Amino acid sequence: MSGDRVFRMTFASIYPLYVTKVERKGRTVEELRTVLTWLTGYDEAALHRAVDSGVDLATFFALAPAMNPDARLITGVVCGHRVEEIADPLMQQVRWMDKLVDELARGKRLTSVLRTEKVG
């Protein structure tokens, strides 16, 4: 799927797919929201507004209050691409979100999904 096509997808079209994915694997919508707020800085009300307003992914990430600086610690493969090697910043943000949701759905501990820089 081309970047242009991905960026034009609405957050409202993706969010219910994420909900279904995590719930099918025994995780909660609250955990999903925790992951999304950690990554983007949106609060729960702002996530709902993003769904209700039908913003596309480009706008969703452009309006994100504060991308988590530890998002750069997200590594692994999504859709056949290593997320840490994706050159386009917007595509990398989209794939970071996909990767975190995948990890949550796979049963990874929330504390592991939400990366933090190890000190010391």
XYZ file of C-alpha atoms in Angstrom:
120
model
C 0.000 0.000 0.000
C 1.463 3.338 -1.021
C 2.222 6.045 1.517
C -0.305 8.408 -0.040
C -3.070 5.864 0.296
C -2.127 5.044 3.893
C -1.945 8.704 4.873
C -5.439 9.353 3.454
C -7.000 6.569 5.522
C -9.051 7.938 8.378
C -8.197 7.264 11.985
C -11.906 6.413 12.377
C -11.500 3.531 9.907
C -8.457 2.110 11.690
C -9.424 2.556 15.336
C -12.277 -0.022 15.336
C -9.943 -2.523 13.661
C -7.452 -1.981 16.472
C -10.220 -2.428 19.060
C -11.354 -5.677 17.446
C -7.785 -6.955 17.206
C -6.880 -6.349 20.839
C -10.223 -7.515 22.251
C -10.087 -10.719 20.189
C -6.754 -11.425 21.892
C -8.097 -10.747 25.399
C -6.806 -7.205 25.817
C -8.903 -4.170 26.697
C -9.844 -0.952 24.951
C -8.339 0.859 27.949
C -4.971 -0.784 27.251
C -5.268 0.210 23.594
C -6.004 3.805 24.574
C -3.016 3.761 26.925
C -0.777 2.709 24.031
C -2.192 5.349 21.686
C -1.955 8.150 24.252
C 1.606 7.120 25.138
C 2.640 7.340 21.495
C 0.811 10.505 20.437
C 0.129 12.582 23.531
C -3.587 12.639 22.760
C -5.835 12.184 25.789
C -8.883 9.921 25.684
C -11.260 12.757 24.766
C -8.995 13.859 21.908
C -8.838 10.281 20.581
C -12.646 10.226 20.508
C -12.689 13.580 18.697
C -10.226 12.219 16.128
C -12.546 9.282 15.496
C -15.666 11.459 15.373
C -14.127 14.096 13.095
C -12.882 11.587 10.522
C -9.361 13.015 10.259
C -6.958 11.176 8.018
C -3.762 9.672 9.417
C -1.614 12.523 8.101
C -3.747 15.011 10.043
C -4.008 12.729 13.072
C -0.233 12.657 13.446
C 0.244 16.308 12.442
C -2.108 17.348 15.254
C -0.663 14.926 17.817
C 0.062 16.963 20.948
C 3.442 15.357 21.629
C 4.897 12.275 20.013
C 6.643 10.316 22.724
C 10.418 10.779 22.419
C 10.872 7.120 23.405
C 8.973 6.059 20.266
C 12.390 5.920 18.588
C 12.993 2.805 20.735
C 10.288 0.904 18.831
C 11.917 -1.724 16.656
C 10.772 -4.701 14.692
C 8.968 -5.597 11.505
C 5.539 -4.403 10.385
C 4.176 -5.101 6.909
C 7.569 -6.483 5.904
C 9.501 -3.348 6.862
C 11.754 -2.703 9.835
C 10.110 0.257 11.580
C 13.435 1.690 12.708
C 14.605 1.888 9.074
C 11.575 3.644 7.579
C 12.816 6.925 6.087
C 9.508 8.796 5.797
C 8.721 10.243 9.266
C 4.940 10.038 8.811
C 5.047 6.440 7.580
C 7.310 5.604 10.511
C 4.754 7.061 12.940
C 1.955 5.041 11.320
C 4.024 1.863 11.542
C 5.029 2.604 15.149
C 1.341 2.701 15.992
C 0.742 -0.574 14.122
C 3.703 -2.209 15.875
C 2.543 -1.192 19.358
C -0.979 -2.467 18.701
C 0.439 -5.735 17.325
C 2.575 -6.209 20.430
C -0.360 -5.484 22.728
C -2.531 -7.972 20.844
C 0.219 -10.604 21.014
C 0.052 -10.446 24.800
C 3.192 -8.480 25.511
C 3.166 -6.773 28.919
C 2.028 -3.173 28.715
C 5.212 -2.073 30.488
C 7.220 -3.684 27.659
C 5.060 -2.230 24.902
C 5.535 1.296 26.276
C 9.248 1.663 25.813
C 11.389 3.772 28.072
C 15.046 4.672 27.856
C 17.046 2.535 30.262
C 19.248 4.659 32.507
C 22.454 3.424 34.005
